[in-house]
Every structure is written in C-alpha cells, then in structure tokens.
Tab-separated table of C-alpha atoms in Angstrom:
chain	number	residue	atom	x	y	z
A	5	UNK	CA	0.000	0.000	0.000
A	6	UNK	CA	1.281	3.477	-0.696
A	7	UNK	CA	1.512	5.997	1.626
A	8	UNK	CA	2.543	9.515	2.659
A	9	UNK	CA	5.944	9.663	4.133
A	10	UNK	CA	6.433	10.449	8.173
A	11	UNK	CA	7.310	13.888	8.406
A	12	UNK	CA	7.692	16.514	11.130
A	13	UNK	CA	4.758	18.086	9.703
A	14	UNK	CA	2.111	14.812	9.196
A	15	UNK	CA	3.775	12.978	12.099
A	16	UNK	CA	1.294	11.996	14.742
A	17	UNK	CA	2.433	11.520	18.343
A	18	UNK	CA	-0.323	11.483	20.492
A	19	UNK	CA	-2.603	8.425	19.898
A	20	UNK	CA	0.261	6.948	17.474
A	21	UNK	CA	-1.319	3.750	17.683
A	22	UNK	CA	-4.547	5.234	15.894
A	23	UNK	CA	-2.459	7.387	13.080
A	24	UNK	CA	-2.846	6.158	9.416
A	25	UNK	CA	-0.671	7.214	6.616
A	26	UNK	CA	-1.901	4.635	3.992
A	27	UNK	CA	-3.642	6.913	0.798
A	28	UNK	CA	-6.232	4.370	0.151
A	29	UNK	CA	-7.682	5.005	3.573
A	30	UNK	CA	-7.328	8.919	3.679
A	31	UNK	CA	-8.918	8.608	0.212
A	32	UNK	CA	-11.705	6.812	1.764
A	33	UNK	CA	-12.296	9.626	4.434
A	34	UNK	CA	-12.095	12.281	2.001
A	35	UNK	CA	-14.421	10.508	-0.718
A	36	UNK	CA	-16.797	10.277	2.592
A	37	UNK	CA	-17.412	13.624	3.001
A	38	UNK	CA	-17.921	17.220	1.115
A	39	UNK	CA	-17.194	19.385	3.813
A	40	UNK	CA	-13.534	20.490	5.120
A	41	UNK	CA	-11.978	22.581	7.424
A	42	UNK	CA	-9.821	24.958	5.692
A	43	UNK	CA	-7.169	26.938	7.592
A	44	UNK	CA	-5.451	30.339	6.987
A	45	UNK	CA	-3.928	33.846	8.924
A	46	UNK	CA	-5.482	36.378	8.280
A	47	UNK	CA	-4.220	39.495	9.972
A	48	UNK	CA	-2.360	37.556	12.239
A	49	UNK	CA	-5.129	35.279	13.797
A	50	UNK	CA	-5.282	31.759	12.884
A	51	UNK	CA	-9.005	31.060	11.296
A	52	UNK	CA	-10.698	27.984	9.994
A	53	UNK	CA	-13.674	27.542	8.375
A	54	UNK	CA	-16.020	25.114	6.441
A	55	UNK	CA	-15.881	24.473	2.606
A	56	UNK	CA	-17.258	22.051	0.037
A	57	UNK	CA	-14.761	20.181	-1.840
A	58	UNK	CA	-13.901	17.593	-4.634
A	59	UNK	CA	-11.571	15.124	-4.669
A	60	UNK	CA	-9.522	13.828	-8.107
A	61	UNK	CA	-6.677	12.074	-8.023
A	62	UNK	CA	-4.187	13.824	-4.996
A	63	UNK	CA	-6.030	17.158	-5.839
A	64	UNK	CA	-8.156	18.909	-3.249
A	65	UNK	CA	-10.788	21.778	-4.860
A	66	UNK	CA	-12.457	24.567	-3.659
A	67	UNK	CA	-14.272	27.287	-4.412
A	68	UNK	CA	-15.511	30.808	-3.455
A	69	UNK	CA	-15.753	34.583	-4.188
A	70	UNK	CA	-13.302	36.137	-5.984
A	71	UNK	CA	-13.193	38.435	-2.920
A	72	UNK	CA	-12.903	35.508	-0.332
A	73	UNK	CA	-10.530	36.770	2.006
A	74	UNK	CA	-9.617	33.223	2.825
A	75	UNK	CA	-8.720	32.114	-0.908
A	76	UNK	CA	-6.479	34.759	-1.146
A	77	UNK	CA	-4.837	34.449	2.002
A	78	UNK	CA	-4.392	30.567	1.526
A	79	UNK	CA	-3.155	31.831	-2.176
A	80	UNK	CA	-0.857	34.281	-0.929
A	81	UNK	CA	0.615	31.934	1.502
A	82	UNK	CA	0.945	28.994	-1.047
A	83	UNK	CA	0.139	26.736	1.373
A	84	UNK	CA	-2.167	25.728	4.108
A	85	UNK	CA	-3.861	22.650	6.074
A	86	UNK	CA	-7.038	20.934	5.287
A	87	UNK	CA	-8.911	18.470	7.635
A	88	UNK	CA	-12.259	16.382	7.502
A	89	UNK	CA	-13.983	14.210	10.031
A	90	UNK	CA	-16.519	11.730	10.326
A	91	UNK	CA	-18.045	11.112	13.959
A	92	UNK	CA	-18.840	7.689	14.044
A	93	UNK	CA	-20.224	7.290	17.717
A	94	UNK	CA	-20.022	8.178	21.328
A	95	UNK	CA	-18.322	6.507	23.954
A	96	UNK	CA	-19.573	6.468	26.897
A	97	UNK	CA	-17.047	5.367	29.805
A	98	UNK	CA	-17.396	4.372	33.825
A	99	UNK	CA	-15.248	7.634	34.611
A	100	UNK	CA	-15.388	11.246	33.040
A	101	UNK	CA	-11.923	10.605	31.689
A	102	UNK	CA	-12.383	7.791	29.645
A	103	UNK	CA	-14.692	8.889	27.860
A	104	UNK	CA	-14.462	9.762	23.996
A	105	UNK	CA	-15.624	9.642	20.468
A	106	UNK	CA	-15.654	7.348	17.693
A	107	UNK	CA	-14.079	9.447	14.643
A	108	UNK	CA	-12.257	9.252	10.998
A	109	UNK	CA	-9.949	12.234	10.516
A	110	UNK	CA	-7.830	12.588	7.742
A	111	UNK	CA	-5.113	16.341	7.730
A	112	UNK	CA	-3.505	17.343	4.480
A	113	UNK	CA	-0.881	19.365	3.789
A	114	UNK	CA	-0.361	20.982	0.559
A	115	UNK	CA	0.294	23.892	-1.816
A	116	UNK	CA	-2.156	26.096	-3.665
A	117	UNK	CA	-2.722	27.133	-7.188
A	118	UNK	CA	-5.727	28.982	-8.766
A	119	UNK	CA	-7.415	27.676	-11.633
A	120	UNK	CA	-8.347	30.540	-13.894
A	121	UNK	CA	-9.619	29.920	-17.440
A	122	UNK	CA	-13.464	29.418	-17.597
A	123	UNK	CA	-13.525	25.577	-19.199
A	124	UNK	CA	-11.170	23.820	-16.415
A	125	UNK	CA	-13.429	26.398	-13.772
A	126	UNK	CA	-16.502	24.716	-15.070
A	127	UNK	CA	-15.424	21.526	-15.067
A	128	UNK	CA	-14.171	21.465	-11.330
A	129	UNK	CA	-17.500	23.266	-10.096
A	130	UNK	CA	-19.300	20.479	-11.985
A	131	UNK	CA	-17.188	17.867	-9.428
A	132	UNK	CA	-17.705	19.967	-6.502
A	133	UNK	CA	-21.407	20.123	-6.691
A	134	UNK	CA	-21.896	16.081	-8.388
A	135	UNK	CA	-19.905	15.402	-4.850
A	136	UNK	CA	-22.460	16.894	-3.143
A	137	UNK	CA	-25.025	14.739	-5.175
A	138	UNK	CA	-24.650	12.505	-7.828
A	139	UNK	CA	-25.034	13.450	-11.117
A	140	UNK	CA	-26.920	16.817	-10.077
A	141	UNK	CA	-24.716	19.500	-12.244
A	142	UNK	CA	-26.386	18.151	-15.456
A	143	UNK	CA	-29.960	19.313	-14.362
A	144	UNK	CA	-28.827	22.619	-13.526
A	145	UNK	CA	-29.340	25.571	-15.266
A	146	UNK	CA	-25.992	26.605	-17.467
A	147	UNK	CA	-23.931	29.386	-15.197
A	148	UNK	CA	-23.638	32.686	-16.547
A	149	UNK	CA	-20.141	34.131	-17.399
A	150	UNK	CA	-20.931	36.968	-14.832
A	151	UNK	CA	-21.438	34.210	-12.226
A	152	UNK	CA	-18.377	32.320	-13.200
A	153	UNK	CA	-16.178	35.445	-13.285
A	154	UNK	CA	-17.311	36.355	-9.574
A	155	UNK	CA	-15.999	32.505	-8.834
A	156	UNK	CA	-12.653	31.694	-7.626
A	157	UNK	CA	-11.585	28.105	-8.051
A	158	UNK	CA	-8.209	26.929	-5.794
A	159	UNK	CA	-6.476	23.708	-6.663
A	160	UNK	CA	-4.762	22.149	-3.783
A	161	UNK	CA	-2.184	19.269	-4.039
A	162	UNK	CA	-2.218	17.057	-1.104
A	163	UNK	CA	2.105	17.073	-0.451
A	164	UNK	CA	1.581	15.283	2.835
A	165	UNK	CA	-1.668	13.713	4.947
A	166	UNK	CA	-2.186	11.604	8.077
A	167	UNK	CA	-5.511	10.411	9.295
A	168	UNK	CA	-6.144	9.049	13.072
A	169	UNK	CA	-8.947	6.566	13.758
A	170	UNK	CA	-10.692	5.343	16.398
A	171	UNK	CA	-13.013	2.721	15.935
A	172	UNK	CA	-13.034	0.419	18.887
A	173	UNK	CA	-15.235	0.101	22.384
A	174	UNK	CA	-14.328	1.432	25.862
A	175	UNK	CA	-11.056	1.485	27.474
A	176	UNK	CA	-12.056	2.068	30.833
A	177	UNK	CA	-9.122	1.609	33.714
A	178	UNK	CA	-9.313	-2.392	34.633
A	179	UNK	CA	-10.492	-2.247	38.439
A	180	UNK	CA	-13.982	-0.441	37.079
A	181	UNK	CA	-15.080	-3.002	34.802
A	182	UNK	CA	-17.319	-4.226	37.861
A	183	UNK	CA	-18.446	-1.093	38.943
A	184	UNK	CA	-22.235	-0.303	38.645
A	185	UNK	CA	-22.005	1.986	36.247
A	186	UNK	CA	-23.485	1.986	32.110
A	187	UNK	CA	-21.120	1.585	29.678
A	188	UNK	CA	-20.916	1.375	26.052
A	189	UNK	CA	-20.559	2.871	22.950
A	190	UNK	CA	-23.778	5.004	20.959
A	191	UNK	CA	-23.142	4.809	17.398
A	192	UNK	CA	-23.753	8.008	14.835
A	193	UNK	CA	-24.959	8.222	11.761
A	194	UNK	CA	-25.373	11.040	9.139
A	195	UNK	CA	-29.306	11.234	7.552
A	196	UNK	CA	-31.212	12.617	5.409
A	197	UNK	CA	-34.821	14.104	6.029
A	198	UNK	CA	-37.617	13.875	2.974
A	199	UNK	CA	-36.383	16.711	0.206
A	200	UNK	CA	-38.594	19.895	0.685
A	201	UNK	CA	-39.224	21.334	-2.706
A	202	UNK	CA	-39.080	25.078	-2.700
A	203	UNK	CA	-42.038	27.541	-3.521
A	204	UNK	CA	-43.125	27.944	-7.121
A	205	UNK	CA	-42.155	25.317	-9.968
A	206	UNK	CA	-40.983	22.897	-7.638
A	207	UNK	CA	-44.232	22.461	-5.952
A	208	UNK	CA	-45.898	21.177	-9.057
A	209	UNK	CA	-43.538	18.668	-10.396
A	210	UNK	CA	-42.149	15.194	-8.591
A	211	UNK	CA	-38.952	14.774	-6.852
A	212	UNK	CA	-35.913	14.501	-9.642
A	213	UNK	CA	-34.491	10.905	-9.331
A	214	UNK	CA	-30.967	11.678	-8.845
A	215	UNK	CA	-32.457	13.510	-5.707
A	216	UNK	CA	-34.729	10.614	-4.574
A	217	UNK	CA	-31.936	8.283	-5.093
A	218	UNK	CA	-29.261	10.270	-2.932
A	219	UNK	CA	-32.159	10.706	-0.391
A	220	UNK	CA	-32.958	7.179	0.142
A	221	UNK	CA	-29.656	6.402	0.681
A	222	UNK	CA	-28.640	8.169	3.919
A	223	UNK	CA	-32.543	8.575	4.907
C-alpha cells in the first residue's frame, strides 16, 4: 500500500497507535465527506472555516468569491492545512476521563494554485457540486459568465496527509469493569430528512431521481 511519508509536519504523536498514513484510507475519508476545514492567517489570527470540496486524483478543490478573504490568504501563503472528520459514535465510559468519540480524521498538507480559465473552472464546479449529489450539475441551469467570473476556483495538491482513527469500544481503567455503572458505545450516523421542494415550480412537479436516489440512501 502506498503511503505519505512520516514527516515533522504529518507525524502523529499522540494516539500513534490510531495514526494512518496509507492513501487508500485517507482517500476513503475524504471521498466520505464534502465538507472540510480549511485553515489560513489572516491578519495575524489563525481562522478555519467550512468548505465544500472535490476530490480527483491527490487534488483537493475549492471554491468561493473572488473576494474571499480566505482564498487569497491561503493563495498568498501557497500553502495551508485541510482536515475532515466523520463522527462515528459516542463513547460512553465508567469515569469522566475515559470517555471519547468514535471518529475518521484525515489532515492534508499541501500547496495552492488557482485555476483561472473558464472551461477547467466549469469543469471542477461540476465535481464539486456532483460530490455533493450525484449526477446533479447536469440538471442545472448553465452558469452565466458573470457568475463564473465572480468565482474563484483553488487547486490544492495534497504534499503530505495523516488520518487518526478510532473505531473500537471502551477502554475504561481495569479495576472499574465491575463497577455499577453503564457503559458502552452510541453509534452516529449522518441522515437525510424527505427533500422539501421550494415555492413555485418545484411544488408542481415530482422529486428529480438523482435527488430521490441520494435521499434514500442516507434517509
């Protein structure tokens, strides 16, 4: 299996027996989710914030306002950190020490680019939005060229990554495993509710499939 080489920077130390550094698995995590937490300076204070994303290959994308003050710190920097987590469950201990979470998290480390003419801009919002649903950009209305000159598209190239799992029950200290006390783990899972179609049009037609589809999936 391939996998990122253990740097300074990707190294994890605390909880090494939980780090992962094989790209398959980060992949997986990554492929898991469309939301990441994106860090940057700006004015000297360290900020991070949520952003869709697409995966291809060891490419990370985003997208935002041309005057995103976050895209153009991370693109004056040339560099920043990206992470994304999946809480899995809850786990509940004997003691208020031992007790933790279930998780997937995968950190990247990479350099930034932006992507600037119109057909590779197009293109990349078309993965960013089909990641959020399948095969949803196609039933979209075509974007204007004001709306895709207000859009800022940043490639990122994953350099270096680590993810740390935990997947596993309680690990309570061994002289409490008779106390009275409930134990376990409560899994968590990610849902969707019934689509709610917006006024006008939507009322009048049925569900798109695509929609249904993605909706009876995580319902």
């Amino acid at each position: 299996m391939a996998e990122f080489e253990k740097t300074k920077l990707n190294r994890i130390k605390r909880g090494a027996n939980r780090a992962v550094y094989d790209k398959e698995t980060i992949n997986e995590i990554l492929d898991a989710g469309f939301i990441a937490q994106v860090g940057y300076i700006y004015d000297g204070y360290p900020i991070s914030i949520p952003m869709a994303y697409a995966r291809k290959g060891d490419k990370i994308y985003l997208h935002g306002s041309t005057a995103n003050r976050m895209l153009r710190a991370i693109l004056e920097s040339g560099k920043t950190s990206i992470n994304v987590m999946h809480l899995d469950g809850l786990v509940i201990a004997r003691s208020g020490l031992h007790h933790s979470v279930n998780y997937r998290s995968a950190t990247l480390f990479g350099e930034l680019k932006e992507i600037t003419d119109d057909h590779s801009k197009t293109a990349l919002l078309k993965d960013i939005v089909d990641h959020m649903i399948e095969d949803h950009w196609d039933t979209l209305r075509p974007m204007h060229q004001k709306e895709l000159d207000r859009t800022m598209v940043v490639e990122f190239t994953i350099t270096s990554a680590s993810a740390k799992i935990r997947a596993e029950g309680v690990n309570d200290e061994p002289e409490d495993y008779e106390l009275p006390y409930w134990a376990g783990v409560i899994p968590v899972k990610q849902k969707l509710e019934k689509p709610i179609p917006d006024d006008g049009y939507p009322l009048t037609i049925d569900i798109p499939k695509h929609i249904q589809h993605h909706y009876n999936k995580f319902k």
